[in-house]
Amino acid sequence: MYFMDCHCHIGVDGHLQDPELLMNRLSQEPRARSRGFFNVMSTYHLDLEFLSTLIELDSNNVLVPYFGVHPWYSHLFSTDRQLSKSDHYKLVLTTVPEDLLHILPDPIYIEDHLEKVMRLIKKCEALQKAYAIGEIGLDKLFRIPSNGFYGNQEHKSGVSLTAAKVQMDHQKIIFLRQLDLADKLSKPVSIHCVKAHGPLFDILHSSFLNIPAVTLHSYTGSSDQAKRWNKSFLKQQRKLYFSFSNFINGEKDKALQLAELLLVISNDQILLETDSPIDRYFLHNREDEYFEHLHQIQEKVCDLKGMFEADCNSMVQRNSLRLHGF
């Protein structure tokens, strides 16, 4: 018996794949028959239409689509329609080498993007399908790749990281706009955070109180920070989840931090995830490898908590269903 993957993706090239074939593989997978098994994050504009098609094909209701702009793609979105391409990138990036400026695409006005998101949300509501907002968040360490963004089909080879970063002020504007949408819709959010746990807490602990549930995905904050989150959300009677992946939380050097976190959060706050592109596995006969990622993080949680796997399965499935009100 398997639980649920509370945070997975379409790969950066996934929108070029066959959505019908992928949906058939997902629907027929016997280890993923639970309702809403795959919580699929969108991260930028190119995966929206692909996700839209998956929604239409999901007759077995195994997907929960999330709509969001990941902080790694926040520079591609503008908040001022009148700004030129050059002015936009010089405003939102810490440095803009001329060769990078040439490669970067024209920015997308964030309100135009959110209009597309709202059309997909209305489609979900017409189909009575659960949905949420994500992956969104803040990232202080991320540097822009030399091809402008991961998934740029015109520049795929020889990609390296540049010195350019997205200004935190711009990341926050894009993040806040999406939190505002989730707040108005009263929908859960899945949040990415790297080296910005203080600012993230400051934003969420006293604002956007109509967001019913927050998932801190692949949580890397300290146990003391987790206590702060819990204290705040307990007062507000909002749901707070800490999600763990084998890639980020399960490596040997992370075992002590994971053990400390599991001591300060309750069983009903634990979610597990792959943080992986499902198309990379299910379209290339690598399903066993995909499930092994889930199994490995489950094993570590079971060992640290002294739980049987069946009990962990039931716990995570119960939490996953509760997250979306199933």
Coordinates of C-alpha atoms in Angstrom, one line a residue:
M1 CA 0.0 0.0 0.0
Y2 CA 1.3 3.5 -0.9
F3 CA 0.3 6.8 0.5
M4 CA 0.4 10.0 -1.6
D5 CA 3.0 12.2 -3.3
C6 CA 2.1 15.7 -1.9
H7 CA 4.6 17.5 -4.1
C8 CA 5.7 16.5 -7.6
H9 CA 6.2 18.2 -10.9
I10 CA 5.9 18.2 -14.7
G11 CA 9.5 18.4 -15.9
V12 CA 10.8 21.6 -17.4
D13 CA 10.5 19.9 -20.9
G14 CA 7.4 18.0 -19.9
H15 CA 5.0 20.3 -21.8
L16 CA 6.5 18.8 -25.0
Q17 CA 5.4 15.3 -24.0
D18 CA 2.1 13.5 -24.8
P19 CA -0.3 14.3 -22.0
E20 CA -2.7 11.5 -22.9
L21 CA 0.0 8.9 -22.7
L22 CA 1.2 10.3 -19.3
M23 CA -2.4 10.4 -17.9
N24 CA -3.0 6.8 -19.0
R25 CA 0.2 5.7 -17.2
L26 CA -0.7 7.6 -14.1
S27 CA -4.3 6.4 -14.0
Q28 CA -3.4 2.7 -14.6
E29 CA -0.6 2.6 -12.0
P30 CA -1.9 0.2 -9.2
R31 CA 0.3 1.8 -6.5
A32 CA -1.3 5.2 -7.1
R33 CA -5.0 4.6 -7.0
S34 CA -5.7 6.9 -4.1
R35 CA -7.8 10.0 -4.8
G36 CA -5.5 13.0 -5.4
F37 CA -2.3 10.8 -5.2
F38 CA -0.2 13.1 -7.4
N39 CA -0.2 16.7 -6.1
V40 CA 1.3 18.2 -9.3
M41 CA 2.9 21.7 -9.1
S42 CA 3.1 24.1 -11.9
T43 CA 6.2 26.4 -11.8
Y44 CA 5.9 28.7 -14.8
H45 CA 3.9 29.6 -17.8
L46 CA 5.0 26.8 -20.1
D47 CA 3.5 23.9 -18.0
L48 CA 0.0 25.5 -17.6
E49 CA -1.5 24.2 -20.8
F50 CA -0.1 20.8 -20.3
L51 CA -1.5 20.6 -16.8
S52 CA -4.8 21.9 -18.2
T53 CA -4.9 18.9 -20.6
L54 CA -4.1 16.5 -17.8
I55 CA -7.0 17.9 -15.7
E56 CA -9.4 17.2 -18.6
L57 CA -8.1 13.6 -19.0
D58 CA -8.0 12.8 -15.3
S59 CA -11.2 10.6 -15.2
N60 CA -9.9 8.7 -12.1
N61 CA -9.2 11.8 -10.2
V62 CA -5.7 10.9 -9.3
L63 CA -4.3 14.4 -9.7
V64 CA -4.6 17.5 -7.6
P65 CA -3.3 20.4 -9.8
Y66 CA -1.4 23.3 -8.1
F67 CA -1.0 26.6 -10.0
G68 CA 2.0 28.8 -9.2
V69 CA 5.1 30.7 -10.3
H70 CA 8.2 29.2 -8.6
P71 CA 10.7 31.8 -7.4
W72 CA 13.2 30.4 -9.9
Y73 CA 11.0 31.8 -12.6
S74 CA 9.8 35.0 -10.9
H75 CA 12.1 37.1 -13.0
L76 CA 10.1 36.1 -16.1
F77 CA 7.1 38.0 -14.8
S78 CA 6.7 41.8 -14.6
T79 CA 4.5 43.9 -12.4
D80 CA 4.5 46.9 -14.8
R81 CA 3.2 46.3 -18.3
Q82 CA 4.8 49.5 -19.5
L83 CA 8.4 48.6 -18.7
S84 CA 10.7 47.6 -21.6
K85 CA 12.4 44.2 -21.5
S86 CA 15.7 45.8 -20.7
D87 CA 14.3 48.0 -17.9
H88 CA 12.4 45.1 -16.4
Y89 CA 15.4 42.8 -16.1
K90 CA 17.7 45.5 -14.9
L91 CA 15.1 46.2 -12.2
V92 CA 14.5 42.7 -11.0
L93 CA 17.9 41.1 -11.3
T94 CA 21.0 41.9 -9.3
T95 CA 23.2 42.1 -12.5
V96 CA 22.3 41.7 -16.1
P97 CA 25.2 40.8 -18.5
E98 CA 24.5 41.7 -22.1
D99 CA 24.6 38.1 -23.3
L100 CA 22.0 37.1 -20.7
L101 CA 19.7 40.0 -21.5
H102 CA 19.8 38.9 -25.2
I103 CA 18.7 35.4 -24.3
L104 CA 16.0 36.3 -21.8
P105 CA 12.5 36.4 -23.2
D106 CA 10.1 39.3 -23.1
P107 CA 8.6 39.4 -19.6
I108 CA 5.0 38.3 -19.0
Y109 CA 2.7 40.6 -17.1
I110 CA 1.8 38.8 -13.9
E111 CA -1.9 39.8 -14.1
D112 CA -2.2 38.3 -17.6
H113 CA -0.7 35.1 -16.3
L114 CA -3.0 35.0 -13.3
E115 CA -6.0 35.4 -15.7
K116 CA -4.9 32.2 -17.4
V117 CA -4.6 30.5 -14.0
M118 CA -8.2 31.7 -13.1
R119 CA -9.5 30.0 -16.3
L120 CA -7.9 26.8 -15.2
I121 CA -9.3 27.2 -11.7
K122 CA -12.8 27.7 -13.2
K123 CA -12.3 24.5 -15.2
C124 CA -11.4 22.6 -12.0
E125 CA -14.4 24.0 -10.2
A126 CA -16.7 23.0 -13.1
L127 CA -15.2 19.4 -12.8
Q128 CA -15.6 19.6 -9.0
K129 CA -11.9 18.9 -8.8
A130 CA -9.6 19.9 -5.9
Y131 CA -6.9 22.4 -6.6
A132 CA -4.4 24.6 -4.8
I133 CA -1.7 27.2 -5.3
G134 CA 1.9 26.3 -5.7
E135 CA 4.8 26.0 -6.0
I136 CA 5.4 29.5 -4.8
G137 CA 7.9 31.0 -2.3
L138 CA 11.3 32.7 -1.7
D139 CA 14.8 31.7 -2.5
K140 CA 17.9 33.7 -1.5
L141 CA 20.5 31.4 -3.1
F142 CA 19.1 30.8 -6.6
R143 CA 21.2 32.1 -9.5
I144 CA 19.9 32.5 -13.0
P145 CA 21.1 29.9 -15.5
S146 CA 23.0 31.1 -18.6
N147 CA 20.0 30.2 -20.8
G148 CA 17.7 32.6 -18.9
F149 CA 15.5 29.9 -17.4
Y150 CA 15.4 26.1 -17.0
G151 CA 13.2 24.8 -19.9
N152 CA 14.3 27.3 -22.5
Q153 CA 13.9 25.3 -25.6
E154 CA 16.1 27.6 -27.7
H155 CA 19.1 27.3 -25.5
K156 CA 19.5 23.8 -24.0
S157 CA 23.2 23.0 -24.2
G158 CA 26.1 24.2 -22.2
V159 CA 23.9 25.7 -19.4
S160 CA 25.7 27.0 -16.4
L161 CA 24.8 29.3 -13.5
T162 CA 25.5 33.1 -13.8
A163 CA 26.1 35.5 -11.0
A164 CA 22.7 37.1 -11.5
K165 CA 20.0 36.6 -8.8
V166 CA 16.4 37.7 -8.6
Q167 CA 16.0 40.6 -6.2
M168 CA 14.2 39.6 -3.1
D169 CA 11.8 42.5 -3.4
H170 CA 10.7 41.2 -6.7
Q171 CA 10.4 37.7 -5.5
K172 CA 8.2 38.9 -2.6
I173 CA 5.9 40.9 -4.9
I174 CA 5.3 37.8 -7.1
F175 CA 4.9 35.7 -4.0
L176 CA 2.5 38.1 -2.3
R177 CA 0.3 38.3 -5.4
Q178 CA -0.1 34.6 -5.4
L179 CA -0.8 34.4 -1.7
D180 CA -3.5 37.0 -2.2
L181 CA -5.1 34.8 -4.9
A182 CA -5.0 31.8 -2.5
D183 CA -6.4 33.9 0.3
K184 CA -9.3 35.1 -1.9
L185 CA -10.0 31.5 -3.0
S186 CA -9.5 30.0 0.5
K187 CA -7.2 27.4 -1.0
P188 CA -4.1 25.7 0.3
V189 CA -0.6 26.7 -0.7
S190 CA 2.7 24.7 -1.2
I191 CA 5.7 26.8 -0.4
H192 CA 9.4 26.7 -1.4
C193 CA 11.8 28.4 0.9
V194 CA 15.6 28.5 0.8
K195 CA 17.5 30.7 3.3
A196 CA 14.5 32.9 3.7
H197 CA 12.5 31.3 6.6
G198 CA 12.5 34.5 8.7
P199 CA 10.9 36.7 5.9
L200 CA 8.6 33.9 5.0
F201 CA 7.3 33.5 8.6
D202 CA 6.9 37.3 8.9
I203 CA 4.7 37.3 5.8
L204 CA 2.5 34.3 6.7
H205 CA 2.1 34.2 10.4
S206 CA -0.2 37.2 10.6
S207 CA -1.5 37.7 7.0
F208 CA -3.6 35.9 4.4
L209 CA -5.6 34.2 7.2
N210 CA -8.2 32.8 4.8
I211 CA -5.6 30.4 3.4
P212 CA -6.8 27.2 5.2
A213 CA -3.6 25.2 4.9
V214 CA 0.1 25.8 4.4
T215 CA 2.6 23.1 3.4
L216 CA 6.3 23.9 3.9
H217 CA 7.6 21.7 1.2
S218 CA 10.9 19.8 1.7
Y219 CA 11.2 21.8 4.9
T220 CA 14.8 22.8 5.7
G221 CA 14.3 25.3 8.5
S222 CA 15.4 24.6 12.0
S223 CA 13.3 22.9 14.7
D224 CA 13.1 26.2 16.6
Q225 CA 11.6 27.8 13.5
A226 CA 9.2 24.9 13.3
K227 CA 8.1 25.6 16.9
R228 CA 7.4 29.3 15.9
W229 CA 5.3 28.2 13.0
N230 CA 3.3 25.8 15.1
K231 CA 2.7 28.3 17.9
S232 CA 1.4 30.9 15.4
F233 CA -0.8 28.5 13.4
L234 CA -2.2 26.9 16.5
K235 CA -3.6 30.2 17.6
Q236 CA -5.1 30.8 14.2
Q237 CA -6.6 27.3 14.0
R238 CA -5.1 26.9 10.5
K239 CA -3.6 23.7 9.2
L240 CA 0.2 23.6 8.9
Y241 CA 2.1 20.7 7.2
F242 CA 5.8 19.9 7.0
S243 CA 6.6 17.8 3.9
F244 CA 9.7 15.8 3.5
S245 CA 11.5 14.4 0.4
N246 CA 14.3 11.9 0.2
F247 CA 16.3 14.2 -2.1
I248 CA 16.3 17.2 0.4
N249 CA 15.6 15.7 3.8
G250 CA 16.6 12.0 3.6
E251 CA 20.4 12.2 2.9
K252 CA 22.7 11.0 5.7
D253 CA 23.9 14.5 6.6
K254 CA 20.2 15.6 7.1
A255 CA 19.2 12.7 9.3
L256 CA 19.9 14.5 12.6
Q257 CA 17.9 17.6 11.4
L258 CA 15.0 15.4 10.3
A259 CA 15.0 13.6 13.7
E260 CA 14.9 16.9 15.6
L261 CA 12.0 18.2 13.4
L262 CA 10.0 15.0 14.0
L263 CA 10.2 15.6 17.7
V264 CA 8.6 19.0 17.5
I265 CA 5.8 18.4 14.9
S266 CA 2.8 16.2 15.4
N267 CA 1.9 13.1 13.3
D268 CA -1.0 14.9 11.7
Q269 CA 1.4 17.5 10.2
I270 CA 3.6 15.1 8.3
L271 CA 3.5 14.8 4.5
L272 CA 5.9 13.0 2.1
E273 CA 6.9 13.8 -1.4
T274 CA 9.2 13.0 -4.3
D275 CA 9.7 16.6 -5.6
S276 CA 10.2 14.9 -8.9
P277 CA 9.0 15.3 -12.5
I278 CA 6.5 12.5 -12.9
D279 CA 6.8 12.5 -16.7
R280 CA 10.5 11.6 -16.4
Y281 CA 9.5 8.4 -14.6
F282 CA 6.1 7.3 -16.0
L283 CA 6.9 8.0 -19.7
H284 CA 10.2 6.1 -19.5
N285 CA 9.4 2.9 -17.7
R286 CA 11.0 4.1 -14.4
E287 CA 7.9 3.8 -12.2
D288 CA 9.7 1.6 -9.7
E289 CA 12.4 4.2 -9.3
Y290 CA 9.8 6.8 -8.6
F291 CA 8.1 4.8 -5.9
E292 CA 11.5 4.0 -4.4
H293 CA 12.0 7.7 -3.7
L294 CA 8.8 7.7 -1.7
H295 CA 9.7 4.5 0.0
Q296 CA 13.1 5.7 1.1
I297 CA 11.8 8.8 2.8
Q298 CA 9.0 6.8 4.4
E299 CA 11.5 4.3 5.8
K300 CA 13.5 7.1 7.4
V301 CA 10.4 8.6 9.0
C302 CA 9.4 5.2 10.3
D303 CA 12.8 4.5 11.7
L304 CA 13.0 7.9 13.4
K305 CA 9.5 7.6 14.8
G306 CA 9.5 3.9 15.6
M307 CA 6.5 3.3 13.3
F308 CA 5.4 0.4 11.2
E309 CA 5.2 1.2 7.5
A310 CA 1.5 0.4 7.3
D311 CA 0.8 2.9 10.1
C312 CA 3.0 5.5 8.3
N313 CA 1.0 4.9 5.1
S314 CA -2.3 5.5 6.9
M315 CA -1.0 8.6 8.7
V316 CA 0.3 10.3 5.5
Q317 CA -2.8 9.3 3.5
R318 CA -5.1 10.7 6.2
N319 CA -3.1 14.0 6.3
S320 CA -3.1 14.2 2.5
L321 CA -6.8 13.8 2.3
R322 CA -7.4 16.3 5.1
L323 CA -5.2 18.8 3.3
H324 CA -7.7 19.1 0.5
G325 CA -10.8 18.4 2.5
F326 CA -11.4 15.0 1.0

